[in-house]
Tab-separated table of C-alpha atoms and ligand atoms in Angstrom:
chain	number	residue	atom	x	y	z
A	1	MET	CA	0.000	0.000	0.000
A	2	ASP	CA	1.180	3.518	-0.782
A	3	ASN	CA	2.232	5.819	2.005
A	4	LYS	CA	-0.758	7.747	3.267
A	5	TYR	CA	-0.746	11.487	2.711
A	6	LEU	CA	-2.896	14.542	3.285
A	7	LEU	CA	-4.189	16.048	0.040
A	8	LEU	CA	-3.555	19.788	-0.076
A	9	THR	CA	-5.138	19.995	-3.507
A	10	PRO	CA	-8.495	21.603	-4.182
A	11	GLY	CA	-10.337	18.402	-5.034
A	12	PRO	CA	-10.174	15.566	-4.887
A	13	LEU	CA	-9.350	16.385	-1.325
A	14	THR	CA	-8.951	14.629	1.977
A	15	THR	CA	-12.344	13.335	3.111
A	16	SER	CA	-13.382	12.126	6.558
A	17	SER	CA	-13.235	8.427	7.416
A	18	THR	CA	-17.040	8.450	7.827
A	19	VAL	CA	-17.493	9.759	4.267
A	20	LYS	CA	-15.270	6.932	3.015
A	21	LYS	CA	-17.138	4.432	5.172
A	22	ALA	CA	-20.460	5.470	3.595
A	23	MET	CA	-19.283	3.811	0.367
A	24	GLU	CA	-19.260	0.316	1.837
A	25	PHE	CA	-22.692	-0.614	0.564
A	26	ASP	CA	-23.673	-1.457	-3.002
A	27	TYR	CA	-26.917	0.392	-3.712
A	28	CYS	CA	-29.243	-0.347	-6.560
A	29	THR	CA	-29.428	2.699	-8.816
A	30	TRP	CA	-33.182	2.323	-9.533
A	31	ASP	CA	-34.333	1.404	-6.021
A	32	ASP	CA	-36.839	3.641	-4.208
A	33	ASP	CA	-34.732	4.014	-1.045
A	34	TYR	CA	-31.824	5.096	-3.201
A	35	LYS	CA	-33.960	7.583	-5.126
A	36	LYS	CA	-34.917	9.089	-1.759
A	37	ILE	CA	-31.238	9.733	-1.036
A	38	THR	CA	-30.934	11.555	-4.369
A	39	GLN	CA	-34.017	13.651	-3.569
A	40	SER	CA	-32.700	14.561	-0.131
A	41	ILE	CA	-29.369	15.586	-1.647
A	42	ARG	CA	-31.175	17.823	-4.134
A	43	GLN	CA	-33.105	19.457	-1.278
A	44	SER	CA	-29.977	19.894	0.845
A	45	LEU	CA	-28.206	21.590	-2.052
A	46	LEU	CA	-31.044	24.090	-2.419
A	47	ALA	CA	-30.944	24.743	1.330
A	48	LEU	CA	-27.177	25.230	1.141
A	49	ALA	CA	-27.680	27.699	-1.719
A	50	ASP	CA	-30.350	29.370	0.421
A	51	VAL	CA	-32.776	29.492	-2.504
A	52	ASN	CA	-36.537	29.029	-2.674
A	53	PRO	CA	-37.280	25.457	-3.885
A	54	SER	CA	-40.275	26.696	-5.859
A	55	LYS	CA	-37.942	28.921	-7.924
A	56	TYR	CA	-34.760	26.831	-8.127
A	57	THR	CA	-33.909	23.185	-8.655
A	58	ALA	CA	-30.758	21.117	-8.144
A	59	VAL	CA	-29.806	18.719	-10.940
A	60	PRO	CA	-26.958	16.234	-10.491
A	61	ILE	CA	-24.946	15.177	-13.564
A	62	GLN	CA	-22.668	12.106	-13.658
A	63	GLY	CA	-18.970	12.836	-14.201
A	64	SER	CA	-16.406	15.290	-12.855
A	65	GLY	CA	-17.032	19.026	-12.473
A	66	THR	CA	-16.241	19.720	-16.132
A	67	TYR	CA	-19.179	17.494	-17.157
A	68	GLY	CA	-21.491	19.739	-15.154
A	69	VAL	CA	-20.145	22.894	-16.805
A	70	GLU	CA	-20.358	21.234	-20.215
A	71	SER	CA	-23.905	20.109	-19.487
A	72	VAL	CA	-24.953	23.730	-18.923
A	73	ILE	CA	-22.990	25.184	-21.842
A	74	SER	CA	-24.237	22.544	-24.303
A	75	SER	CA	-27.848	22.500	-23.028
A	76	VAL	CA	-29.033	26.039	-22.345
A	77	ILE	CA	-27.732	28.269	-25.154
A	78	PRO	CA	-29.761	28.118	-28.384
A	79	ASP	CA	-28.047	28.305	-31.787
A	80	SER	CA	-29.218	31.903	-32.074
A	81	GLY	CA	-27.545	32.855	-28.773
A	82	THR	CA	-24.159	34.420	-28.063
A	83	LEU	CA	-22.146	33.609	-24.972
A	84	LEU	CA	-19.811	36.080	-23.288
A	85	ILE	CA	-17.094	34.260	-21.338
A	86	ALA	CA	-14.945	36.067	-18.777
A	87	MET	CA	-11.564	34.325	-18.660
A	88	ASN	CA	-8.745	34.865	-16.204
A	89	GLY	CA	-7.503	31.316	-15.969
A	90	ALA	CA	-7.732	27.752	-17.245
A	91	TYR	CA	-11.360	27.184	-16.228
A	92	GLY	CA	-12.658	30.218	-18.098
A	93	LYS	CA	-10.654	29.092	-21.136
A	94	ARG	CA	-12.156	25.611	-20.839
A	95	ILE	CA	-15.657	27.086	-21.289
A	96	GLY	CA	-14.345	28.679	-24.502
A	97	GLN	CA	-13.190	25.238	-25.696
A	98	MET	CA	-16.655	23.833	-24.987
A	99	ALA	CA	-18.323	26.617	-26.969
A	100	ASP	CA	-15.951	25.848	-29.872
A	101	VAL	CA	-16.766	22.136	-29.816
A	102	TYR	CA	-20.515	22.845	-30.028
A	103	GLY	CA	-20.199	25.711	-32.491
A	104	ILE	CA	-21.768	28.156	-30.022
A	105	ASN	CA	-21.123	31.833	-30.834
A	106	HIS	CA	-18.896	33.237	-28.122
A	107	ILE	CA	-17.094	36.412	-27.200
A	108	ASP	CA	-14.095	36.041	-24.921
A	109	LEU	CA	-13.259	38.684	-22.359
A	110	VAL	CA	-9.646	37.768	-21.637
A	111	VAL	CA	-8.231	39.216	-18.419
A	112	ASP	CA	-4.695	38.847	-17.045
A	113	GLU	CA	-4.418	35.658	-14.970
A	114	GLN	CA	-3.135	37.595	-11.990
A	115	SER	CA	-6.071	40.034	-11.960
A	116	PRO	CA	-9.745	39.597	-11.160
A	117	VAL	CA	-12.504	40.042	-13.721
A	118	LEU	CA	-13.983	43.501	-13.089
A	119	LEU	CA	-17.462	44.868	-13.712
A	120	SER	CA	-16.086	47.747	-15.806
A	121	ASP	CA	-14.616	45.289	-18.360
A	122	VAL	CA	-17.782	43.202	-18.480
A	123	LYS	CA	-19.902	46.345	-18.869
A	124	SER	CA	-17.976	47.744	-21.810
A	125	THR	CA	-17.939	44.353	-23.578
A	126	ILE	CA	-21.695	43.944	-23.196
A	127	GLU	CA	-22.341	47.534	-24.278
A	128	ASN	CA	-20.301	46.885	-27.424
A	129	HIS	CA	-22.058	43.599	-28.152
A	130	PRO	CA	-25.844	43.811	-27.957
A	131	GLU	CA	-26.031	40.279	-29.414
A	132	ILE	CA	-24.886	38.732	-26.097
A	133	THR	CA	-27.613	36.507	-24.596
A	134	HIS	CA	-25.655	34.445	-22.054
A	135	PHE	CA	-22.771	35.194	-19.716
A	136	ALA	CA	-20.384	32.774	-17.989
A	137	MET	CA	-17.743	33.450	-15.371
A	138	ILE	CA	-15.729	31.591	-12.759
A	139	HIS	CA	-16.138	32.395	-9.064
A	140	CYS	CA	-12.924	31.042	-7.528
A	141	GLU	CA	-10.456	30.687	-10.445
A	142	THR	CA	-8.625	27.683	-9.037
A	143	THR	CA	-5.830	28.219	-11.574
A	144	THR	CA	-4.413	30.955	-9.340
A	145	GLY	CA	-6.734	31.137	-6.324
A	146	ILE	CA	-8.297	34.463	-7.353
A	147	LEU	CA	-11.820	35.081	-6.113
A	148	ASN	CA	-13.682	36.923	-8.872
A	149	PRO	CA	-16.278	39.462	-7.620
A	150	ILE	CA	-19.471	37.790	-8.871
A	151	GLU	CA	-21.561	39.931	-6.517
A	152	ASP	CA	-20.490	43.096	-8.400
A	153	ILE	CA	-20.863	41.636	-11.876
A	154	VAL	CA	-23.733	39.132	-12.036
A	155	PRO	CA	-26.569	41.482	-10.880
A	156	TRP	CA	-25.617	44.067	-13.518
A	157	VAL	CA	-25.488	41.435	-16.269
A	158	HIS	CA	-28.799	39.925	-15.201
A	159	GLU	CA	-30.391	43.368	-15.252
A	160	LYS	CA	-29.573	43.499	-18.990
A	161	GLY	CA	-31.756	40.419	-19.554
A	162	ILE	CA	-28.732	38.133	-20.044
A	163	VAL	CA	-28.787	34.570	-18.658
A	164	THR	CA	-26.050	34.194	-16.026
A	165	ILE	CA	-23.879	31.095	-15.550
A	166	VAL	CA	-21.371	30.825	-12.687
A	167	ASP	CA	-18.776	28.080	-12.310
A	168	ALA	CA	-18.613	27.942	-8.510
A	169	MET	CA	-16.910	24.564	-8.560
A	170	SER	CA	-14.266	25.321	-5.976
A	171	SER	CA	-16.289	27.729	-3.823
A	172	PHE	CA	-19.861	26.460	-3.399
A	173	GLY	CA	-20.365	25.112	0.119
A	174	GLY	CA	-17.172	26.764	1.386
A	175	ILE	CA	-17.789	30.420	0.570
A	176	PRO	CA	-21.220	32.040	1.034
A	177	ILE	CA	-22.878	32.869	-2.317
A	178	ASP	CA	-26.170	34.774	-2.491
A	179	VAL	CA	-27.407	32.765	-5.485
A	180	SER	CA	-30.907	34.244	-5.812
A	181	GLY	CA	-29.975	37.669	-4.424
A	182	ILE	CA	-27.392	38.272	-7.161
A	183	ASN	CA	-29.521	36.452	-9.756
A	184	ILE	CA	-27.391	33.518	-10.806
A	185	ASP	CA	-29.456	31.459	-13.266
A	186	PHE	CA	-27.142	28.438	-13.419
A	187	LEU	CA	-24.522	27.666	-10.775
A	188	ILE	CA	-22.274	24.629	-11.189
A	189	SER	CA	-20.277	22.768	-8.566
A	190	SER	CA	-19.234	19.187	-7.793
A	191	THR	CA	-19.062	16.594	-5.048
A	192	ASN	CA	-15.349	16.647	-4.378
A	193	LYS	CA	-14.625	20.262	-3.484
A	194	CYS	CA	-15.933	22.348	-0.572
A	195	ILE	CA	-18.704	19.915	0.356
A	196	GLN	CA	-15.918	17.373	0.910
A	197	GLY	CA	-17.352	14.339	-0.856
A	198	VAL	CA	-15.516	12.017	-3.223
A	199	PRO	CA	-15.304	12.621	-6.994
A	200	GLY	CA	-18.073	11.290	-9.237
A	201	PHE	CA	-20.744	13.818	-10.094
A	202	ALA	CA	-21.377	17.496	-10.647
A	203	PHE	CA	-24.570	19.403	-9.888
A	204	VAL	CA	-26.316	22.446	-11.256
A	205	ILE	CA	-28.433	24.827	-9.187
A	206	ALA	CA	-30.778	26.214	-11.835
A	207	LYS	CA	-33.510	28.807	-11.932
A	208	LYS	CA	-36.559	26.771	-12.970
A	209	SER	CA	-38.201	29.476	-15.089
A	210	ILE	CA	-35.079	29.564	-17.307
A	211	LEU	CA	-34.279	25.840	-17.264
A	212	GLU	CA	-37.826	25.034	-18.349
A	213	THR	CA	-37.381	27.036	-21.545
A	214	THR	CA	-34.376	24.929	-22.616
A	215	ALA	CA	-36.058	21.628	-23.597
A	216	GLY	CA	-34.669	20.402	-26.899
A	217	ILE	CA	-31.621	22.693	-27.025
A	218	ALA	CA	-29.104	20.084	-25.804
A	219	ARG	CA	-26.434	19.052	-28.284
A	220	THR	CA	-25.688	15.738	-26.549
A	221	LEU	CA	-27.827	13.015	-25.051
A	222	SER	CA	-25.981	12.206	-21.838
A	223	LEU	CA	-25.319	15.821	-20.812
A	224	ASP	CA	-28.852	17.023	-21.550
A	225	LEU	CA	-29.560	19.129	-18.463
A	226	TYR	CA	-33.266	19.608	-19.107
A	227	ASP	CA	-33.803	15.902	-19.706
A	228	GLN	CA	-31.949	14.923	-16.537
A	229	TYR	CA	-34.075	17.450	-14.601
A	230	ASN	CA	-37.289	16.233	-16.210
A	231	GLU	CA	-36.547	12.589	-15.406
A	232	MET	CA	-35.696	13.373	-11.780
A	233	GLU	CA	-38.876	15.397	-11.348
A	234	LYS	CA	-41.160	12.865	-13.044
A	235	ASN	CA	-39.576	9.864	-11.426
A	236	ASN	CA	-38.817	10.999	-7.852
A	237	GLY	CA	-35.058	11.261	-8.143
A	238	LYS	CA	-34.314	8.716	-10.837
A	239	TRP	CA	-31.076	9.347	-12.711
A	240	ARG	CA	-31.378	8.709	-16.460
A	241	PHE	CA	-28.343	6.403	-16.639
A	242	THR	CA	-26.326	4.433	-14.083
A	243	SER	CA	-25.486	6.795	-11.277
A	244	PRO	CA	-22.351	6.752	-9.113
A	245	THR	CA	-24.178	5.041	-6.238
A	246	HIS	CA	-21.250	4.935	-3.807
A	247	VAL	CA	-20.396	8.564	-4.497
A	248	VAL	CA	-24.020	9.590	-3.973
A	249	HIS	CA	-24.157	7.930	-0.598
A	250	ALA	CA	-20.795	9.416	0.433
A	251	PHE	CA	-22.060	12.838	-0.676
A	252	ALA	CA	-25.190	12.509	1.482
A	253	GLN	CA	-22.856	11.811	4.420
A	254	ALA	CA	-20.612	14.769	3.474
A	255	LEU	CA	-23.635	17.097	3.440
A	256	GLU	CA	-24.606	15.799	6.876
A	257	GLU	CA	-21.079	16.487	8.146
A	258	LEU	CA	-21.176	20.011	6.744
A	259	LYS	CA	-24.298	20.543	8.860
A	260	LEU	CA	-22.612	19.006	11.910
A	261	GLU	CA	-19.614	21.298	11.502
A	262	GLY	CA	-22.049	24.171	12.023
A	263	GLY	CA	-22.988	24.900	8.418
A	264	LEU	CA	-21.498	26.885	5.595
A	265	GLN	CA	-20.460	29.922	7.645
A	266	ARG	CA	-18.452	27.768	10.036
A	267	ARG	CA	-16.751	25.915	7.233
A	268	TYR	CA	-15.975	29.238	5.537
A	269	LYS	CA	-14.344	30.430	8.787
A	270	ARG	CA	-12.227	27.277	9.010
A	271	TYR	CA	-11.071	27.634	5.403
A	272	GLN	CA	-10.288	31.316	5.947
A	273	SER	CA	-8.296	30.598	9.040
A	274	ASN	CA	-6.441	27.709	7.325
A	275	GLN	CA	-5.544	29.974	4.418
A	276	LYS	CA	-4.388	32.860	6.619
A	277	GLN	CA	-2.242	30.537	8.705
A	278	LEU	CA	-0.769	29.009	5.539
A	279	ALA	CA	-0.091	32.338	3.810
A	280	SER	CA	1.504	34.037	6.805
A	281	GLY	CA	3.511	30.924	7.693
A	282	MET	CA	4.840	30.643	4.136
A	283	GLU	CA	5.686	34.355	4.022
A	284	HIS	CA	7.557	33.857	7.256
A	285	LEU	CA	9.564	31.110	5.510
A	286	GLY	CA	10.403	33.533	2.683
A	287	PHE	CA	7.789	32.615	0.043
A	288	LYS	CA	5.844	35.273	-1.851
A	289	LEU	CA	2.165	35.059	-2.797
A	290	LEU	CA	1.141	35.521	-6.439
A	291	ILE	CA	-2.267	37.096	-5.801
A	292	ASP	CA	-2.993	40.344	-3.994
A	293	GLU	CA	-4.579	39.747	-0.586
A	294	LYS	CA	-7.673	41.683	-1.704
A	295	TRP	CA	-8.550	38.980	-4.283
A	296	GLN	CA	-7.034	35.923	-2.612
A	297	SER	CA	-9.584	33.137	-2.021
A	298	PRO	CA	-9.656	31.092	1.190
A	299	ILE	CA	-9.439	27.892	-0.946
A	300	ILE	CA	-6.071	27.655	-2.694
A	301	THR	CA	-2.949	29.845	-2.690
A	302	SER	CA	-0.298	30.296	-5.418
A	303	PHE	CA	3.303	30.777	-4.267
A	304	ILE	CA	6.054	32.135	-6.501
A	305	TYR	CA	9.180	29.956	-6.829
A	306	PRO	CA	11.608	31.348	-4.209
A	307	THR	CA	14.688	31.130	-6.475
A	308	ASP	CA	15.435	30.754	-10.197
A	309	ASP	CA	16.782	27.252	-9.660
A	310	PHE	CA	13.931	26.099	-7.397
A	311	ASP	CA	13.272	22.424	-8.127
A	312	PHE	CA	9.513	21.922	-7.722
A	313	GLN	CA	9.611	18.179	-8.396
A	314	GLU	CA	12.166	17.669	-5.642
A	315	PHE	CA	10.175	19.885	-3.245
A	316	TYR	CA	7.011	17.950	-4.134
A	317	ASN	CA	8.713	14.592	-3.550
A	318	GLU	CA	10.123	15.626	-0.194
A	319	LEU	CA	6.745	16.945	0.956
A	320	LYS	CA	5.041	13.769	-0.214
A	321	GLU	CA	7.574	11.792	1.793
A	322	ALA	CA	6.611	13.938	4.795
A	323	GLY	CA	2.906	13.149	4.187
A	324	PHE	CA	1.600	16.086	2.133
A	325	VAL	CA	0.628	16.353	-1.517
A	326	ILE	CA	0.602	19.834	-3.077
A	327	TYR	CA	-0.168	21.131	-6.571
A	328	PRO	CA	2.037	22.443	-9.383
A	329	GLY	CA	1.296	25.913	-10.762
A	330	LYS	CA	-0.875	26.335	-13.822
A	331	ILE	CA	0.039	29.738	-15.252
A	332	SER	CA	2.683	30.621	-17.790
A	333	GLN	CA	3.811	34.117	-16.781
A	334	VAL	CA	5.342	33.306	-13.406
A	335	PRO	CA	6.617	29.938	-12.121
A	336	THR	CA	4.410	29.027	-9.163
A	337	PHE	CA	3.156	26.126	-7.106
A	338	ARG	CA	-0.150	25.907	-5.288
A	339	ILE	CA	-1.312	24.699	-1.908
A	340	GLY	CA	-4.973	24.041	-1.208
A	341	ASN	CA	-6.444	24.185	2.275
A	342	ILE	CA	-9.920	22.682	1.859
A	343	GLY	CA	-11.069	19.209	2.945
A	344	GLU	CA	-10.461	17.551	6.299
A	345	VAL	CA	-7.636	19.993	6.998
A	346	TYR	CA	-7.258	21.779	10.310
A	347	ARG	CA	-4.933	24.117	12.176
A	348	ASP	CA	-2.597	21.304	13.272
A	349	ASP	CA	-2.245	20.041	9.714
A	350	ILE	CA	-1.154	23.440	8.421
A	351	ALA	CA	1.269	23.751	11.334
A	352	ARG	CA	2.755	20.323	10.489
A	353	LEU	CA	3.052	21.308	6.825
A	354	LEU	CA	4.884	24.533	7.649
A	355	LYS	CA	7.236	22.607	9.928
A	356	ALA	CA	7.954	20.083	7.160
A	357	ILE	CA	8.721	22.902	4.691
A	358	GLU	CA	11.042	24.530	7.208
A	359	GLN	CA	12.884	21.228	7.647
A	360	ILE	CA	13.314	20.886	3.869
A	361	GLN	CA	14.762	24.413	3.785
A	362	ASN	CA	17.130	23.625	6.663
A	363	ARG	CA	18.364	20.438	4.975
A	364	GLU	CA	19.070	22.445	1.824
A	365	LYS	CA	20.967	25.110	3.735
A	366	ALA	CA	23.106	22.381	5.343
A	367	LEU	CA	24.159	21.035	1.908
B	1	PLP	C1	-12.176	21.742	-10.236
B	1	PLP	C2	-12.747	22.780	-11.113
B	1	PLP	C3	-13.483	22.451	-12.266
B	1	PLP	C4	-13.777	21.049	-12.724
B	1	PLP	O1	-12.710	20.239	-12.795
B	1	PLP	P1	-12.878	18.661	-12.907
B	1	PLP	O2	-11.461	18.194	-12.957
B	1	PLP	O3	-13.633	18.351	-14.125
B	1	PLP	O4	-13.622	18.207	-11.679
B	1	PLP	C5	-14.066	23.488	-12.984
B	1	PLP	N1	-13.915	24.763	-12.606
B	1	PLP	C6	-13.218	25.119	-11.523
B	1	PLP	C7	-13.110	26.554	-11.140
B	1	PLP	C8	-12.600	24.135	-10.737
B	1	PLP	O5	-11.914	24.482	-9.635
C-alpha cells in the first residue's frame, strides 16, 4: 500500500473516514430508497444555496465538475444565442473550448491571470455587443486562487436580460454565495470540493423558469440538463443512466457532516483561518504570494518559486515523503506552485506542513 498522505489539492481532497465508510454498501441505482437519497441531496443543495425550492432546482450530472459545466454550456444556449465568457484562468478558457466544440457563438473577455474580472470590463464588452444573450464566469479561479467578484458583476449582467452562468466549482459550500440575491441562473459545482465528498458527479443549481425554456436545445444526449431534470422530477429522483451510487451515498454523508460542523459559515471560517495561517507561515519562511490579498480566495494559494533554480519536483517529492501532496502551478507568466487548504484539513495540519517545509529548507541550507 502507498504511504498515506494529506491532500492539499483543491479536489479531490482529503475526506473524513465516515465519508469513506459510507461507500461500503452497493446500492441499486433504480431502487426507491436510493432515489430518496438523491431527492434529499437535491433538497440539501437548495438549502445550502439558500434558494426558494419553488424557484430553483438542483440537478446532479454524472462525471467530474467539467461534465457539469459542459452540461450547462451545451444544453441552455440556443443556436441563435451568443455567450460572453470572462476568462482569467484555465477554467474560463475551458468554457471557450466547450463553446468551440458545439459551435456556439462566443465572445471572450480575456483578463490577465493575476487580476480579477472587473465589472467595468464586463460592462464595456456587453455595451459593445448587444447580441450577447448568455454570460459565464468563474467564481474562484482555481488556476491561481483568485476570487472573482461575482456579486459586483452578475446582478448588472442579469439586469440586462442576459442569462447568467457561474462556475462555482471550488467555492460552493465553502464560501457564502447569495445565489438568488445576485440572480445567478445556473450555478455549477461538484461533489469533491468544498462539500468534501468524493469525486463522481457534478450538480447544477438552476432557476426553474429559465431551465424550463431549454427543452430540446441540448447538443448531446448524456449531458442534456433539461432531460436529466425532467426525469428526476417525473420519477422521484431517478437518474437517467447508471449513477455513481457509492459517491451519492458518500455525498449525502458529506452534506450531513457540513451541517454538523455548524454549516457553511463555520466551514468558511475554518477555510479562511487555514488559508491565513498558511499564507503568513509561508511568508515567514520567505515565500511570496502571487495574488494580492484583496482577491485571494480562502481555498487555494499560489506561491512564486523562491529562487530561479527552485526544483519543484524535488520539493514535491520531499513533501510527499513527509505526508503532504501539493499542486504544481498552472500559469505561464510566473513559475508558481499551489497549496490548497480545503477538505479535512485543520490548524494542526497546516502547522505540520509549515514545519515540514522549514525542515526541507534547513536540509538544503546544510548542503
Ligand atoms: C475543479 C474545477 C473544475 C472542474 O474540474 P474537474 O477536474 O472536471 O472536476 C471546474 N472549474 C473550476 C473553477 C474548478 O476548480
